[in-house]
PDB file of C-alpha atoms and ligand atoms in Angstrom:
ATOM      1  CA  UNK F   1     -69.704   4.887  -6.126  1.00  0.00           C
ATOM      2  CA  UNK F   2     -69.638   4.774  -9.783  1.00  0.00           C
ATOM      3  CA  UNK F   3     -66.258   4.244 -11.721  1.00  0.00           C
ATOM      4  CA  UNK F   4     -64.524   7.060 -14.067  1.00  0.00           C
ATOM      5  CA  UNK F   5     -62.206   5.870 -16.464  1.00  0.00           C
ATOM      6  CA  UNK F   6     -59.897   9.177 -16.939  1.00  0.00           C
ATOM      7  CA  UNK F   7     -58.008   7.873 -20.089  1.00  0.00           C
ATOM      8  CA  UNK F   8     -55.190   9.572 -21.645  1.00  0.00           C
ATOM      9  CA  UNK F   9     -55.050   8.836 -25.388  1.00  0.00           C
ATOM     10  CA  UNK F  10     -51.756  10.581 -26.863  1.00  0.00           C
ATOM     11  CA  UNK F  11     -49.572   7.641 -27.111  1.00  0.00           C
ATOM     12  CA  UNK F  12     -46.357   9.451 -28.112  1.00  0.00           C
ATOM     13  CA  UNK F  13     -43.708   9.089 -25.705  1.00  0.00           C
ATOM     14  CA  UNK F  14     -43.450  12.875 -23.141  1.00  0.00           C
ATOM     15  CA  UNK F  15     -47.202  13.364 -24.428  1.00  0.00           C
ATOM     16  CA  UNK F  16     -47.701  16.674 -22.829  1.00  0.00           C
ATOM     17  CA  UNK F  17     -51.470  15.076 -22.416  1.00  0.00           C
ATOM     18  CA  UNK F  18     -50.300  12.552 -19.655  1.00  0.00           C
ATOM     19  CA  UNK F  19     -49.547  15.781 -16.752  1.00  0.00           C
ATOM     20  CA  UNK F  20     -52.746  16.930 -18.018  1.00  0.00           C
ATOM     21  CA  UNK F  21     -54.719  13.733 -17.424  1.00  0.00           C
ATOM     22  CA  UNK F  22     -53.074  12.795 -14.402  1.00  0.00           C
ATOM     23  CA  UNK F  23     -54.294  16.931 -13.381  1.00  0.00           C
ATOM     24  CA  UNK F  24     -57.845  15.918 -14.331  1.00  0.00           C
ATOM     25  CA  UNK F  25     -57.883  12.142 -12.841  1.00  0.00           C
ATOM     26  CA  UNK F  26     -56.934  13.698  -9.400  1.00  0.00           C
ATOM     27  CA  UNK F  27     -59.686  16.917  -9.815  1.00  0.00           C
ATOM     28  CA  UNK F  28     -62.477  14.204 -10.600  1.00  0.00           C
ATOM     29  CA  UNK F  29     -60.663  12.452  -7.100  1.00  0.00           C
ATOM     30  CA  UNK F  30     -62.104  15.743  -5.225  1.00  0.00           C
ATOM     31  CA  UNK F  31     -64.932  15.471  -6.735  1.00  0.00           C
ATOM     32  CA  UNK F  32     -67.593  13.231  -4.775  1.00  0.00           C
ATOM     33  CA  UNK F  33     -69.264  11.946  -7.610  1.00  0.00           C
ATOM     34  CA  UNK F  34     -66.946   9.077  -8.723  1.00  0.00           C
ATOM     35  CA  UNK F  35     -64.041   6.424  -8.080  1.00  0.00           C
ATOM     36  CA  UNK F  36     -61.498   7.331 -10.439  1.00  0.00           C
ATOM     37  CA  UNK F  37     -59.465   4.739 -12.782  1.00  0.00           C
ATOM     38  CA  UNK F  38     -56.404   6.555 -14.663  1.00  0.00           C
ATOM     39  CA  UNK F  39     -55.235   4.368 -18.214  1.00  0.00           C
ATOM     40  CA  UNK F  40     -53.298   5.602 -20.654  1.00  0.00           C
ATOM     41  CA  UNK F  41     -53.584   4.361 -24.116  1.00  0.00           C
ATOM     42  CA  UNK F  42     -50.006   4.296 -24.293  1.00  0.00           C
ATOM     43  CA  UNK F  43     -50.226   1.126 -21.634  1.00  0.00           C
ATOM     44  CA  UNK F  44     -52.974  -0.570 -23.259  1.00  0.00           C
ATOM     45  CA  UNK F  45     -50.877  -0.614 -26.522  1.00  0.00           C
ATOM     46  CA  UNK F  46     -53.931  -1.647 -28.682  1.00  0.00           C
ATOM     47  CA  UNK F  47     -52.500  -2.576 -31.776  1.00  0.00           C
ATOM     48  CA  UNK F  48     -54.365  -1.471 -35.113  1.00  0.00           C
ATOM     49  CA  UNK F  49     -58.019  -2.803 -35.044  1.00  0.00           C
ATOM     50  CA  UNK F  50     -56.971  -6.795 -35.722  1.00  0.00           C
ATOM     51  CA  UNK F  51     -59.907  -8.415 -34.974  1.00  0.00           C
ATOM     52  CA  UNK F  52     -61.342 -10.864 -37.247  1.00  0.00           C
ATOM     53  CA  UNK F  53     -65.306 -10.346 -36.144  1.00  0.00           C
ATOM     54  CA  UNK F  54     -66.923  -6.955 -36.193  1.00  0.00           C
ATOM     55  CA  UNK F  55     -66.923  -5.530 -32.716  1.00  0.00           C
ATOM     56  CA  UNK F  56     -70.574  -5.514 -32.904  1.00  0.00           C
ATOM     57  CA  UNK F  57     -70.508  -9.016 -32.351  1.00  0.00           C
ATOM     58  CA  UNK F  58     -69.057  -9.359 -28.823  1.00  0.00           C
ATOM     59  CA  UNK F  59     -66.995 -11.658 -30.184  1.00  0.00           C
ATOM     60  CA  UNK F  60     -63.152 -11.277 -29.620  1.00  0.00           C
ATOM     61  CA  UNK F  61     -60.313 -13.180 -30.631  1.00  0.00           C
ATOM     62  CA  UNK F  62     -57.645 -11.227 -28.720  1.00  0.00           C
ATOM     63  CA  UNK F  63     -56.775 -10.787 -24.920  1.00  0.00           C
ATOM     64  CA  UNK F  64     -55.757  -7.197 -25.988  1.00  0.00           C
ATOM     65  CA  UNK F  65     -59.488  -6.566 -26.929  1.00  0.00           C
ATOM     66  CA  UNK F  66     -60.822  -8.549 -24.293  1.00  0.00           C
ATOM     67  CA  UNK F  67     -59.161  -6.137 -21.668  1.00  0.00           C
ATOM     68  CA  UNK F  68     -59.989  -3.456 -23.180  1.00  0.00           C
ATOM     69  CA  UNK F  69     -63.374  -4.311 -23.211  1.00  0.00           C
ATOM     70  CA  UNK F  70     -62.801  -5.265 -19.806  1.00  0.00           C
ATOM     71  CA  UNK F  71     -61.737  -1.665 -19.084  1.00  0.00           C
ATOM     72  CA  UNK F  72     -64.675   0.015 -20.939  1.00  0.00           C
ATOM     73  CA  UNK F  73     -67.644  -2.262 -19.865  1.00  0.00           C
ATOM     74  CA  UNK F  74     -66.105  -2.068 -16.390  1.00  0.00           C
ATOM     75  CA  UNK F  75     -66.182   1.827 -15.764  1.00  0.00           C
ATOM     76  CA  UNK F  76     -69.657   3.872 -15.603  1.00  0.00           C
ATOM     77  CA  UNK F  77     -68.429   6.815 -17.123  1.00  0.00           C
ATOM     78  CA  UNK F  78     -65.323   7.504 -19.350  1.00  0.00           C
ATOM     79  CA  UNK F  79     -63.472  11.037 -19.883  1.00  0.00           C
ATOM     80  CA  UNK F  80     -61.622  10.992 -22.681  1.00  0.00           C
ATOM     81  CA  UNK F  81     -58.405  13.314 -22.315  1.00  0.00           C
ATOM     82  CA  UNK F  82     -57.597  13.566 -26.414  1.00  0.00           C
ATOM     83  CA  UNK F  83     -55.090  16.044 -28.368  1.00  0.00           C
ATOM     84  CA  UNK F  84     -55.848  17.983 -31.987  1.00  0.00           C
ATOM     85  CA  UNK F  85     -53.172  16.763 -34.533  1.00  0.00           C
ATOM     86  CA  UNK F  86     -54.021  17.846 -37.939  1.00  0.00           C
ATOM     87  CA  UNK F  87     -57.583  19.610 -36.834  1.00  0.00           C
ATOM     88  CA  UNK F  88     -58.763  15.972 -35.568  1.00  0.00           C
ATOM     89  CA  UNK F  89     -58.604  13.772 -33.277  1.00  0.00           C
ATOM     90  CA  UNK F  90     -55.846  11.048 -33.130  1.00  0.00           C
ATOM     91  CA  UNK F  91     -55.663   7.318 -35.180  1.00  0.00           C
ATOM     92  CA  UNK F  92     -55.047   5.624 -31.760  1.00  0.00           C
ATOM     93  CA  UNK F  93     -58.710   6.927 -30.443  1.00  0.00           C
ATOM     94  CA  UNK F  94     -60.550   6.142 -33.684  1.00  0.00           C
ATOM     95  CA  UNK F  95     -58.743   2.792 -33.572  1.00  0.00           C
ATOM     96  CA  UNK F  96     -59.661   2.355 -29.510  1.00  0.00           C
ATOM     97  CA  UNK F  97     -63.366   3.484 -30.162  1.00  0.00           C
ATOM     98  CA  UNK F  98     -63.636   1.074 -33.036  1.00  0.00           C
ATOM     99  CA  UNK F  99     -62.412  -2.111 -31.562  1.00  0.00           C
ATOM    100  CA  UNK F 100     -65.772  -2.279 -29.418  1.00  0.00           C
ATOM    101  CA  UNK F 101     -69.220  -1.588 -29.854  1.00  0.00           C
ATOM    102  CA  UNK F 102     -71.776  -2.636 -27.396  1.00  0.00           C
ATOM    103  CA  UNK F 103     -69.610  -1.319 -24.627  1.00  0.00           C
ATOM    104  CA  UNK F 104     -70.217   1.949 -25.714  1.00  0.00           C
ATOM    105  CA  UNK F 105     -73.966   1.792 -26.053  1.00  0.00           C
ATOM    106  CA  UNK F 106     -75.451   4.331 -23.364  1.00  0.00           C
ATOM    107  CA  UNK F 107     -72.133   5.151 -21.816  1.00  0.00           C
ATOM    108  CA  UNK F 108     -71.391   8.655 -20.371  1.00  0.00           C
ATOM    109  CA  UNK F 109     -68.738   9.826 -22.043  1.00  0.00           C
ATOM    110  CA  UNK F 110     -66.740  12.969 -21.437  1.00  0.00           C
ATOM    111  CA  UNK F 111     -64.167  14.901 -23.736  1.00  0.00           C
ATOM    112  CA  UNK F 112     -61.803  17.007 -22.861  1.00  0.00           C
ATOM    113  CA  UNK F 113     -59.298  18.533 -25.570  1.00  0.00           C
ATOM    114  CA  UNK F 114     -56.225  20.306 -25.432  1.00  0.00           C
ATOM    115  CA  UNK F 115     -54.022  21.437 -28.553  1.00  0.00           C
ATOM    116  CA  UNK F 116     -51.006  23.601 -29.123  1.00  0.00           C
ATOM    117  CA  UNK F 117     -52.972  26.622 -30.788  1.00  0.00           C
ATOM    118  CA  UNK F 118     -55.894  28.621 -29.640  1.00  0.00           C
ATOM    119  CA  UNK F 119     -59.097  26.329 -30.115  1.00  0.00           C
ATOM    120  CA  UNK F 120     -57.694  24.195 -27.433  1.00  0.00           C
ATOM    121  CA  UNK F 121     -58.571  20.972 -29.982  1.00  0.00           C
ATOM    122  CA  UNK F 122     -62.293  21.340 -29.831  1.00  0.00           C
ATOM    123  CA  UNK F 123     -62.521  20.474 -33.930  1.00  0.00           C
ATOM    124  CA  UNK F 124     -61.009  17.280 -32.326  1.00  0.00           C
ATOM    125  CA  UNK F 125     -63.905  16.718 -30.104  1.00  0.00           C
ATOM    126  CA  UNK F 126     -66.219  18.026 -32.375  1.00  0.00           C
ATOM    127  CA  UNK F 127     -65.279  15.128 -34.545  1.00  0.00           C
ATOM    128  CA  UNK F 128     -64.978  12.577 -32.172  1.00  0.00           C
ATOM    129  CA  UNK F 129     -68.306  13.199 -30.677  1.00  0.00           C
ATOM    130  CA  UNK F 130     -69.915  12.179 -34.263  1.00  0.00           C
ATOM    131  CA  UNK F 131     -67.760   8.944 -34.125  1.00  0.00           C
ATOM    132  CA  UNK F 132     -69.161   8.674 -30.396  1.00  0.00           C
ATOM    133  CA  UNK F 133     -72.717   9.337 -31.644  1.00  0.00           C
ATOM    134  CA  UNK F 134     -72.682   6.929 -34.047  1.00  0.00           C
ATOM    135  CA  UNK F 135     -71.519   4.013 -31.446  1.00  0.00           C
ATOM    136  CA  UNK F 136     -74.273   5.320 -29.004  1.00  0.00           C
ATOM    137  CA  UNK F 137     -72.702   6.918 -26.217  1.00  0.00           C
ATOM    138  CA  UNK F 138     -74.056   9.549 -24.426  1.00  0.00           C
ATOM    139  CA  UNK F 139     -72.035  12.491 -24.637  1.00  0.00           C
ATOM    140  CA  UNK F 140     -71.857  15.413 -22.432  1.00  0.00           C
ATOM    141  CA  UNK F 141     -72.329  18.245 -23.894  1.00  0.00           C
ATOM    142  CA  UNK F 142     -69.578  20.258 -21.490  1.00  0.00           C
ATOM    143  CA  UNK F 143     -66.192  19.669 -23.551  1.00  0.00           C
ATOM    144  CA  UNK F 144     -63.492  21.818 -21.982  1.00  0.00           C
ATOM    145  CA  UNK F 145     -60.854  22.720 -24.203  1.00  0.00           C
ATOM    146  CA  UNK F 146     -57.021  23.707 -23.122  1.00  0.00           C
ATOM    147  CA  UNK F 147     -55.166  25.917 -25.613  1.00  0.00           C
ATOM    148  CA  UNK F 148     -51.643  26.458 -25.440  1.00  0.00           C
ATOM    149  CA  UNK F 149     -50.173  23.018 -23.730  1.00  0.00           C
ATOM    150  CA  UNK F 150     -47.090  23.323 -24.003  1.00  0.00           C
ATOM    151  CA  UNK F 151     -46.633  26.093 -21.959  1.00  0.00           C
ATOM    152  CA  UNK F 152     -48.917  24.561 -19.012  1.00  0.00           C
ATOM    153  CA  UNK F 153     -46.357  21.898 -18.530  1.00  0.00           C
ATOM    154  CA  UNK F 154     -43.492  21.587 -17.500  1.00  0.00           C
ATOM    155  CA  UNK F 155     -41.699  18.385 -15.813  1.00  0.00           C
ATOM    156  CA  UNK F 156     -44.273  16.327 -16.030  1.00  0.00           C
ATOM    157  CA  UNK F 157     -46.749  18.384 -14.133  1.00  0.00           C
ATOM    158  CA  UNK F 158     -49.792  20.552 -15.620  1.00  0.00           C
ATOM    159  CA  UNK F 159     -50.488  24.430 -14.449  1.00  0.00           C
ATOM    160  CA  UNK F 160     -54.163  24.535 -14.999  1.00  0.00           C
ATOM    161  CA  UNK F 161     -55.148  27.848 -16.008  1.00  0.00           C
ATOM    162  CA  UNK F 162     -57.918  30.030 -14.416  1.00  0.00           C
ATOM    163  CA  UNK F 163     -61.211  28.074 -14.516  1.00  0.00           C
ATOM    164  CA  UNK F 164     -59.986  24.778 -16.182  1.00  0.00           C
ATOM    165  CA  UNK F 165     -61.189  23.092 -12.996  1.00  0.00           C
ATOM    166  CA  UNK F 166     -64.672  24.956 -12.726  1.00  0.00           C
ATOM    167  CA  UNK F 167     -65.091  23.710 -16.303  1.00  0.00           C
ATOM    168  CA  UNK F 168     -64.356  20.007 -15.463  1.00  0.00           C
ATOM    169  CA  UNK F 169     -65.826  20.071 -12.216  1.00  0.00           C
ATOM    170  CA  UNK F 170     -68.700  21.164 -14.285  1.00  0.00           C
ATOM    171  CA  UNK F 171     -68.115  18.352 -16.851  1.00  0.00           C
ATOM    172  CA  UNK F 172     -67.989  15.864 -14.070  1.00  0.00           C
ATOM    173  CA  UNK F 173     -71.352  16.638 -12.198  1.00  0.00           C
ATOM    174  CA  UNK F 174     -72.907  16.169 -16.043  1.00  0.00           C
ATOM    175  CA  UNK F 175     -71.111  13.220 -16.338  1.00  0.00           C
ATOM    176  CA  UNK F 176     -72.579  12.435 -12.668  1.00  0.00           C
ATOM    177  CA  UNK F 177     -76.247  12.855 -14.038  1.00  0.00           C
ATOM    178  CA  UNK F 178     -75.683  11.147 -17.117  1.00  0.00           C
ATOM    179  CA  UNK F 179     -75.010   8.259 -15.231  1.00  0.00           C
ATOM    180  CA  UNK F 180     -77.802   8.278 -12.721  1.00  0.00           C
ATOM    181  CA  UNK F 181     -80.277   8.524 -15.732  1.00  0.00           C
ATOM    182  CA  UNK F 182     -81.256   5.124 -17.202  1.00  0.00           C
ATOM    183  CA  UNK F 183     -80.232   5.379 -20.937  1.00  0.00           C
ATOM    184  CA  UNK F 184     -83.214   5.216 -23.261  1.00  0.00           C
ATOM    185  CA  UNK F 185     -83.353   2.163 -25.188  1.00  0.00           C
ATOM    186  CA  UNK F 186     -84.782   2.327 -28.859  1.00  0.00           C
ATOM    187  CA  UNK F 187     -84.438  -0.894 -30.184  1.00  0.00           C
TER     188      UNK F 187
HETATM  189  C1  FMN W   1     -49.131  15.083 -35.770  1.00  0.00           C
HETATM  190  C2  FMN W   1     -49.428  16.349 -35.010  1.00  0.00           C
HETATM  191  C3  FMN W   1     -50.328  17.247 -35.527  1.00  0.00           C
HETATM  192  C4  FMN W   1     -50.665  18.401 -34.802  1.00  0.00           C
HETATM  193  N1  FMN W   1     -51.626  19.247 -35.275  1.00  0.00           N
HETATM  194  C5  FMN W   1     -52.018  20.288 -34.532  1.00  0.00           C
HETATM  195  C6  FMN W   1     -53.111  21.084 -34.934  1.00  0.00           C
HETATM  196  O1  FMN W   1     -53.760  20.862 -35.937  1.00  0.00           O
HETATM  197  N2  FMN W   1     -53.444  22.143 -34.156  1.00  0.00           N
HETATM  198  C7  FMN W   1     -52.776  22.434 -33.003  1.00  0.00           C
HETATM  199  O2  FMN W   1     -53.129  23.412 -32.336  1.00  0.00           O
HETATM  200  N3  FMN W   1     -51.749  21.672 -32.585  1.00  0.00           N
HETATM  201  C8  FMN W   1     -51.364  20.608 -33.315  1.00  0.00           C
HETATM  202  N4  FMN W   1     -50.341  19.810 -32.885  1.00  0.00           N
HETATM  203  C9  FMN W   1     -49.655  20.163 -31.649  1.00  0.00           C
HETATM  204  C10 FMN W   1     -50.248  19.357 -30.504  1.00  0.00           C
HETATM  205  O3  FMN W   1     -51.488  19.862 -30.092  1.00  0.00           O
HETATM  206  C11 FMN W   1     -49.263  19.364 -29.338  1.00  0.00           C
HETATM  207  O4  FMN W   1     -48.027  18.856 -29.813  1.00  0.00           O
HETATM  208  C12 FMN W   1     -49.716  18.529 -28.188  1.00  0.00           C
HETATM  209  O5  FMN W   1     -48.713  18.554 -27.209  1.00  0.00           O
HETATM  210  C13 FMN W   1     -49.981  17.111 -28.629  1.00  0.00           C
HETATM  211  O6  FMN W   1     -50.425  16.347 -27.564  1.00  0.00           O
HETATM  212  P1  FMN W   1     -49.487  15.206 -26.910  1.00  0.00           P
HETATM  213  O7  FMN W   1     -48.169  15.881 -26.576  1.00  0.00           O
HETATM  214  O8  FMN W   1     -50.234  14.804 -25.686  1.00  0.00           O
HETATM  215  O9  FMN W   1     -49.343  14.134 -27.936  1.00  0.00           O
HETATM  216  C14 FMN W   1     -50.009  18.673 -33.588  1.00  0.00           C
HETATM  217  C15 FMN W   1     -49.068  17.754 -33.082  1.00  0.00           C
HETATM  218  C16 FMN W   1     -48.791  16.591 -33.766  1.00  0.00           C
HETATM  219  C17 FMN W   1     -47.827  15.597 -33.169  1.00  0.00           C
END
């Protein structure tokens, strides 16, 4: 079955994002479509982008990079779970997306943003998705979007308001297809 990597990306200590990732790792576990892997960019503690090579040479001085690229290469899909600060998305993502390269070339990638106003952080993945394009992913075009966090949790567990999980059950069959097409090569 392929492998999800559900990967919560606020790294601030109490992120309200972690009960909401952990929500959407154990939906995509009820979905049929996928093993699930939770990580939390919190864990993986990346520091800022320290590598002496580009990352589109493979080549990696660090073990922290070398996991990570462990992580990335190792999972068929990837769902980003990403707050808005400041209409954007986060340095920690920018800096985890920029450490590698060819990992992300052709992988389905999902996004799903959550914020404290009412666009739910969708400038966020608006954004990120150009930083995805230009890496080569393939994005689905599903990107649920969760206004209003912090009232949908509350110690340490996520309320999911109506039709969250139609939208990322929705998000995960995409996902599902995106992986069972063969990415198209251009160079
Ligand atoms: C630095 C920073 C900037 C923020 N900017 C926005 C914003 O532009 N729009 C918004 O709706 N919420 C904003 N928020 C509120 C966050 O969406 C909210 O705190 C959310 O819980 C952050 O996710 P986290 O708790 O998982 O880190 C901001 C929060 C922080 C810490």
């Amino acid at each position: 079955m392929p492998r999800l990597l559900v990967l919560s990306t606020s790294t601030r200590p109490a992120a309200a994002g972690r009960p909401l990732a952990a929500w959407v790792a154990e939906t995509a576990r009820t979905h049929d479509g996928f093993s699930v892997a939770p990580a939390d960019l919190a864990e993986i503690d990346l520091p800022l982008l320290n590598e002496p090579q580009p990352a589109a040479t493979g080549v990696y001085e660090h073990q922290h990079t070398r996991d990570w690229s462990a992580l990335v290469a190792g999972a068929d899909a990837v769902l980003f779970v990403l707050p808005m600060y400041n209409g954007s998305f986060t340095a920690p993502v920018k800096n985890a997306v920029d450490y590698l390269y060819k990992e992300w070339q052709g992988k389905p990638v999902g996004l799903l943003s959550y914020s404290a106003g009412p666009t739910g952080g969708a400038p966020a993945a608006e954004a990120l998705a150009g930083v995805l394009n230009r890496v080569g992913t393939r994005t689905a075009e599903r990107r649920p979007a969760v206004p209003g966090i912090a009232g949908l949790v509350a110690d340490g567990g996520f309320t999911a308001p109506e039709g969250l999980a139609d939208e990322v059950t929705a998000l995960l069959d995409e996902l599902a297809k995106l992986v069972a097409q063969e990415p198209v090569v251009t160079d």
